[in-house]
Short mmCIF file of C-alpha atoms and ligand atoms in Angstrom, two decimals:
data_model
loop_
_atom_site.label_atom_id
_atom_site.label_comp_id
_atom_site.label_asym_id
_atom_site.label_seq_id
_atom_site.Cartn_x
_atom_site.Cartn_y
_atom_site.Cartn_z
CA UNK S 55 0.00 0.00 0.00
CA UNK S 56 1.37 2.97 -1.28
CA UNK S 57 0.60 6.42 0.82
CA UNK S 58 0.88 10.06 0.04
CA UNK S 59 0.73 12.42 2.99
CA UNK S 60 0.03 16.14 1.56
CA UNK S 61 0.94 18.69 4.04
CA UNK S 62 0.40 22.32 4.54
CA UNK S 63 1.69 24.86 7.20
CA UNK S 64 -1.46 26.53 8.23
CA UNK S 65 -3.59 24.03 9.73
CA UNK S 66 -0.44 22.74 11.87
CA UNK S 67 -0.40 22.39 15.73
CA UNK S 68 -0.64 25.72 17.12
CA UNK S 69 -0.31 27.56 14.08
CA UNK S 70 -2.76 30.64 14.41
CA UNK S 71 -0.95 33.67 12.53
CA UNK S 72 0.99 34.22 9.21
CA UNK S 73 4.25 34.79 11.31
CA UNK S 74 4.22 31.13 12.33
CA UNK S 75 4.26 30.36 8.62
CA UNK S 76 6.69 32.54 7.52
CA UNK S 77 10.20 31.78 6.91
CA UNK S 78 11.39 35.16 7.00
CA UNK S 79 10.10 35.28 10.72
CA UNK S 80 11.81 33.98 13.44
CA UNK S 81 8.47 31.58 14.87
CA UNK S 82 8.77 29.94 11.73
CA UNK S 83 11.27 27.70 13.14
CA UNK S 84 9.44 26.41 16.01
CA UNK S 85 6.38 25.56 13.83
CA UNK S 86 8.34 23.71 11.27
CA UNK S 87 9.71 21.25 14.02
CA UNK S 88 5.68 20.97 14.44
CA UNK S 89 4.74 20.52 11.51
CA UNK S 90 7.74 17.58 11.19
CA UNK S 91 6.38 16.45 14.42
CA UNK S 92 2.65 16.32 13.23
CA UNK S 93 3.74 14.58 9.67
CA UNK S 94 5.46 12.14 11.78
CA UNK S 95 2.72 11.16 13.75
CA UNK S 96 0.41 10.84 10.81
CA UNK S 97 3.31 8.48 9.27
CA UNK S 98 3.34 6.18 12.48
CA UNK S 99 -0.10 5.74 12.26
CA UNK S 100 -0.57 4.88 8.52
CA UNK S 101 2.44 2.33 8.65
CA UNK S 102 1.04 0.81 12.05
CA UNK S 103 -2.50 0.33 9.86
CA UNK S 104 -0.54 -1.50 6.97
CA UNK S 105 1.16 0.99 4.55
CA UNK S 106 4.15 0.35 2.78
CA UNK S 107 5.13 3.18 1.31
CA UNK S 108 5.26 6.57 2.31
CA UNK S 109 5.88 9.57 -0.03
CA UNK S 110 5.41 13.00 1.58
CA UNK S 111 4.62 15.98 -0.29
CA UNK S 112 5.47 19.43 1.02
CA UNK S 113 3.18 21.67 0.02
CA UNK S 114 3.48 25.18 2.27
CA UNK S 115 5.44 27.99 0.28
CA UNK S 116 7.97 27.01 -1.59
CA UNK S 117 8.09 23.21 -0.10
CA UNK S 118 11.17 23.17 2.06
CA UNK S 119 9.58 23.26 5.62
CA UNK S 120 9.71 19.73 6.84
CA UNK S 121 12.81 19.06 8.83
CA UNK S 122 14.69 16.03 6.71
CA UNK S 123 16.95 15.39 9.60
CA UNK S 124 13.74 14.59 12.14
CA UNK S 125 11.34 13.10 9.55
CA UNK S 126 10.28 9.74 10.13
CA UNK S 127 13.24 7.61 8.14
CA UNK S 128 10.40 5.23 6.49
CA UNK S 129 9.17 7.72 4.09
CA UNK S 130 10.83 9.45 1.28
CA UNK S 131 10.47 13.31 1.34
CA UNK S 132 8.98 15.13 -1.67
CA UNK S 133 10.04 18.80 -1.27
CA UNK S 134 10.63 22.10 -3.39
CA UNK S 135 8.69 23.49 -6.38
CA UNK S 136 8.20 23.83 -9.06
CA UNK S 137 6.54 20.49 -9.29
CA UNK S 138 4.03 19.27 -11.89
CA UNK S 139 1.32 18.88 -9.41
CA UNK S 140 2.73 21.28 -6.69
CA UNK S 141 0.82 20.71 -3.21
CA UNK S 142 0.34 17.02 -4.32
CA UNK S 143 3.97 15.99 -5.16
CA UNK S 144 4.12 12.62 -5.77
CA UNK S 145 0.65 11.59 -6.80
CA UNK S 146 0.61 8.85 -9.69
CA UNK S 147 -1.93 6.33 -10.62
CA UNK S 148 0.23 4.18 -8.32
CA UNK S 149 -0.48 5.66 -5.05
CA UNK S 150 -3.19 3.95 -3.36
CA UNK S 151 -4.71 6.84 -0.48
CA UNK S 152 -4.03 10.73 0.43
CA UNK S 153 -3.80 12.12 3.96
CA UNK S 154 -3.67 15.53 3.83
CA UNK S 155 -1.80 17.17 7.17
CA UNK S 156 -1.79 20.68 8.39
CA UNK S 157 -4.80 21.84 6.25
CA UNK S 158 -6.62 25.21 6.59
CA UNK S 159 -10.45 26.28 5.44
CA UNK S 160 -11.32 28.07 1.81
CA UNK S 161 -10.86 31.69 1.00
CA UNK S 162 -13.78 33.75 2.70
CA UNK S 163 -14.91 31.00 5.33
CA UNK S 164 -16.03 32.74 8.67
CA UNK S 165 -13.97 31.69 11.63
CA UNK S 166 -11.59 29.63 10.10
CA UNK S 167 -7.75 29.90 11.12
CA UNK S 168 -5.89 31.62 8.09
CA UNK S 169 -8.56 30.91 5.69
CA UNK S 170 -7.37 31.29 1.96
CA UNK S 171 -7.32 29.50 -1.33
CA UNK S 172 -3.96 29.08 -2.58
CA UNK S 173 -3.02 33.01 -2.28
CA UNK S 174 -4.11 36.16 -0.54
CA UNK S 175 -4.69 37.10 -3.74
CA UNK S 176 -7.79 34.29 -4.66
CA UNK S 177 -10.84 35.94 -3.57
CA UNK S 178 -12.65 32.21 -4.74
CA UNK S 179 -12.08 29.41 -7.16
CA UNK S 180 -14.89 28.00 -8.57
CA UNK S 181 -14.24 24.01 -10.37
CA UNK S 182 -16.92 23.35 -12.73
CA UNK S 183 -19.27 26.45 -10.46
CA UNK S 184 -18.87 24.98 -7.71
CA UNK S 185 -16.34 27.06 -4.91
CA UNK S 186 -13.49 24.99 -3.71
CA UNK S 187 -10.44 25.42 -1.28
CA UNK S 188 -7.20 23.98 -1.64
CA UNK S 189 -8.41 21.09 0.15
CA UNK S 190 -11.43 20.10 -2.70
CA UNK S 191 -8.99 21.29 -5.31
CA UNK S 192 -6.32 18.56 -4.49
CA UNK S 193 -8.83 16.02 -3.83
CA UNK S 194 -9.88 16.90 -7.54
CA UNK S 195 -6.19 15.96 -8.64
CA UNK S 196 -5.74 12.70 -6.60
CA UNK S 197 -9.52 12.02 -7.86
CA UNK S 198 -8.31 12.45 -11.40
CA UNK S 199 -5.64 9.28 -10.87
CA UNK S 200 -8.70 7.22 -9.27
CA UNK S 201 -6.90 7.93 -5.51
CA UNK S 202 -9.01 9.07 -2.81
CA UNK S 203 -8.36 11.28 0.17
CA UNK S 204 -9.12 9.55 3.28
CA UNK S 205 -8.08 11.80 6.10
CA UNK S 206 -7.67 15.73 7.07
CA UNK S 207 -6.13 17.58 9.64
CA UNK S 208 -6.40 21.09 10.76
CA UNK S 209 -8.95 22.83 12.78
CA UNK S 210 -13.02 22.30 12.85
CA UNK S 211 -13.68 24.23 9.63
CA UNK S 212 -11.33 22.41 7.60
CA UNK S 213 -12.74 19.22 9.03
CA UNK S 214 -15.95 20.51 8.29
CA UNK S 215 -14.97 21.23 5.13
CA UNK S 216 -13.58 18.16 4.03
CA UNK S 217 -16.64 16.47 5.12
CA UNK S 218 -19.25 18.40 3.26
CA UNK S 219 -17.16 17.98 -0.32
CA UNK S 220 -16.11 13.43 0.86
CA UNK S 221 -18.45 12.30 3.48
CA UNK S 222 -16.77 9.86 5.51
CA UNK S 223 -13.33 11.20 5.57
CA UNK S 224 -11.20 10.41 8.94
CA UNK S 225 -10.75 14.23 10.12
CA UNK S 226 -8.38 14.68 13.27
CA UNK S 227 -9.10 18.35 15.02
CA UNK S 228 -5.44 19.95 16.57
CA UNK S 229 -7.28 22.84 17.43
CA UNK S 230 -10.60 24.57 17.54
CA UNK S 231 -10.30 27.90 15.46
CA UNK S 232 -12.21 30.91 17.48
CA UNK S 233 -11.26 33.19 14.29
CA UNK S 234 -8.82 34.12 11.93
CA UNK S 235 -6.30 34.49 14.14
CA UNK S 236 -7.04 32.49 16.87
CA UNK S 237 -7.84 29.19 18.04
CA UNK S 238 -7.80 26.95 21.27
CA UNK S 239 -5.08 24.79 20.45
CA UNK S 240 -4.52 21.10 22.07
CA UNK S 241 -0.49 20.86 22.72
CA UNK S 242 1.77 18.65 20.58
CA UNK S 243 1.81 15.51 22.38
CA UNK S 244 -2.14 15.48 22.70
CA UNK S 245 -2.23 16.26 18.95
CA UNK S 246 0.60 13.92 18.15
CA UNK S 247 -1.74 10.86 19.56
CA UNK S 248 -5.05 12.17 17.69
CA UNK S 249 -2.91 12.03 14.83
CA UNK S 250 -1.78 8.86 14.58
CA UNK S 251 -4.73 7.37 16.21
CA UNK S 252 -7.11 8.91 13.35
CA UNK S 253 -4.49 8.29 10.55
CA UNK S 254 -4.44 4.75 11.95
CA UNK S 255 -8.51 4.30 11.84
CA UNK S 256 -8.33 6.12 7.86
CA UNK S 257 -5.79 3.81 6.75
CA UNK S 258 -7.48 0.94 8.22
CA UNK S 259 -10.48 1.94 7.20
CA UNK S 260 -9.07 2.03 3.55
CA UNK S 261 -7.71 -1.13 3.26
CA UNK S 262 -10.94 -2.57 4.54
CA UNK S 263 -12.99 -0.79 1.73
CA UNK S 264 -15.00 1.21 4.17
CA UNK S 265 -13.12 4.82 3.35
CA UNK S 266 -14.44 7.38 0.75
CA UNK S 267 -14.08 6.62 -3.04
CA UNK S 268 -12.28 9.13 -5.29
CA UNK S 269 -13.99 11.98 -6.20
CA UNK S 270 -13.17 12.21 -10.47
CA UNK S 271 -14.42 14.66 -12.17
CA UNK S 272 -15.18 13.39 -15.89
CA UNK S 273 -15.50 15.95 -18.99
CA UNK S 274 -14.68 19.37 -19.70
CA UNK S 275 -13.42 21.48 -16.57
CA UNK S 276 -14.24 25.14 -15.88
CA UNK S 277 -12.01 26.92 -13.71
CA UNK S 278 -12.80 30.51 -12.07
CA UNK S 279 -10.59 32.75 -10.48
CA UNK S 280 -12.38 35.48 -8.67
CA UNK S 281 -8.68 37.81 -7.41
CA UNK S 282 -9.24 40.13 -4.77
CA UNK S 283 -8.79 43.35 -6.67
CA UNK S 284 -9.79 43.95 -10.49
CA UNK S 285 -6.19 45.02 -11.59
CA UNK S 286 -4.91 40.80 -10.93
CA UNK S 287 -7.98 40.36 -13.04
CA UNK S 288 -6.89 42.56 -15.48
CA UNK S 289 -3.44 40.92 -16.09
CA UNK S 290 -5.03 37.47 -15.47
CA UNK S 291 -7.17 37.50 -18.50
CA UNK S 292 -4.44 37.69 -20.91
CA UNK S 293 -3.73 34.27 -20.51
CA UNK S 294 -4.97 32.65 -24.35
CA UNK S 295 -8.03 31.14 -24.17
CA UNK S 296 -9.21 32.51 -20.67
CA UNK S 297 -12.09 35.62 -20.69
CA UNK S 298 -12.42 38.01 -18.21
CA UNK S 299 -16.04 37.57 -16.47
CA UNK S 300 -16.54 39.98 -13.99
CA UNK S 301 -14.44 42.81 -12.90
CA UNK S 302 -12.52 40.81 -10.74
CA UNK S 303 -12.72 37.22 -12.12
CA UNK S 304 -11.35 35.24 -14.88
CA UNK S 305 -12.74 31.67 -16.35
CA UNK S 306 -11.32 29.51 -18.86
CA UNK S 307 -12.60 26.08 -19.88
CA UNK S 308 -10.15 23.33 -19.89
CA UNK S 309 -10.68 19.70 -21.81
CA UNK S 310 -9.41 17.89 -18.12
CA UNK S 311 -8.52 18.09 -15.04
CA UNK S 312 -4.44 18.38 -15.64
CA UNK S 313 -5.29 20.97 -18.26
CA UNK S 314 -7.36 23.00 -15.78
CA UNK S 315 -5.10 22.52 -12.99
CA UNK S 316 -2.00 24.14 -15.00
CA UNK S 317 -4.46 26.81 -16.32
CA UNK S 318 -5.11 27.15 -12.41
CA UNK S 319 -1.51 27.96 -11.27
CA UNK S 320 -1.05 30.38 -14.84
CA UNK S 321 -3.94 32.46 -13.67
CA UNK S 322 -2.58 33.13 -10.07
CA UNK S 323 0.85 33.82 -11.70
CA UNK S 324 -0.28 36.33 -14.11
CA UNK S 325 -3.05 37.87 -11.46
CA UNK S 326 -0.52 38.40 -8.99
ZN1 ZN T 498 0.24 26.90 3.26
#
């Protein structure tokens, strides 16, 4: 069994502000030896359930936060951009399940810890009209290579999130967001045994057919990009094939899912 453990920064243990994130800032050490410490404990408990293989794909900034020296020496690191499918480094048709780690609620959701899609700059995405964070938009990708996602961390409103898009999925809670910046956060070694206790049950749950199934999407796939200001909307639109549909979004039809994905990433790029 062959796992790929996504990870972000924001939805971390005790992550609550943009300066934990930040490697310019001097928290940003402490809260990459948690988020090392949080990936690990995922790890133990998907290899305890029966995986074999462990690939793990950083996917905060520019994917160098894990510490390499304290990560669990069973899986193989997948760090740096740019990579072809970015916050999902790693997925193939030959991985089997996707934990994503350290996630963090859509753009624009109300009392979510750091709540954005991709950028400050993403006001919404909308796949095929219907809004997504980065969470529905990688379970799009491992959908599109038949692999489900089977378990979230992060606070309530990720979990939440996850659930409403895959009923079913394991979702482990590190904290309890009280707003943007704040949350009531459960301490490493409490979070460290939810961790591998709920990546244990998903993975378990998976190889006993009784997780969620991928989510493909088949056809055509619209994209949206609603940017926070018209200028990135502007700039955005000159992209061939895309048309600008409101004053601050941009749309462009793609034939799949890799094709939309790309067109995705071009957008924010140009809009930026
Ligand atoms: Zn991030």
């Amino acid at each position: 069994m062959r796992i790929l453990i996504a990870c972000d920064m924001e939805g971390i243990t005790g992550v609550t502000r943009w300066e934990h994130c930040e490697p310019d800032h001097a928290e940003y050490t402490r809260f990459r030896k948690l988020m090392t410490a949080d990936v690990n404990a995922v790890i133990e408990g998907a290899l305890d359930a029966g995986a074999d293989e462990i690939f793990v794909a950083d996917g905060h900034h520019s994917g160098q936060n894990l510490l390499i020296e304290e990560l669990d020496e069973r899986a193989v690191y997948n760090a740096g951009t740019s990579s072809p499918w970015s916050m999902m480094n790693g997925i193939d048709g030959q991985i089997d399940a996707v934990l994503f780690v350290g996630y963090h609620a859509k753009a624009g959701s109300a009392g979510a810890i750091l709540a954005h899609t991709w950028s400050n700059d993403v006001f919404d995405l909308r796949i095929n009209g219907q809004s997504h964070g980065e969470f529905g938009l990688n379970t799009l990708i491992a959908g599109y290579f038949s692999v489900p996602a089977i378990f979230v961390s992060g606070d309530q409103m990720i979990a939440q999130e996850a659930t409403a898009f895959v009923p079913g999925i394991e979702t482990a809670v590190v904290k309890q967001a009280n707003g943007y910046f704040s949350g009531s956060c459960l301490p490493p070694e409490q979070t460290q045994r939810l961790l591998t206790e709920s990546a244990r049950t998903a993975v378990r749950n998976f190889s006993q057919s009784s997780a969620p199934k991928p989510v493909k999407s088949t056809g055509p796939v619209d994209i949206a990009v609603e940017f926070t200001h018209p200028h990135m909307a502007e700039t955005a639109a000159r992209m061939p094939g895309a048309e600008r549909r409101s004053g601050r979004s941009v749309g462009i039809t793609c034939q799949d899912l890799p094709q939309a994905f790309l067109a995705f990433r071009t957008l924010c790029n140009l809009g930026k």
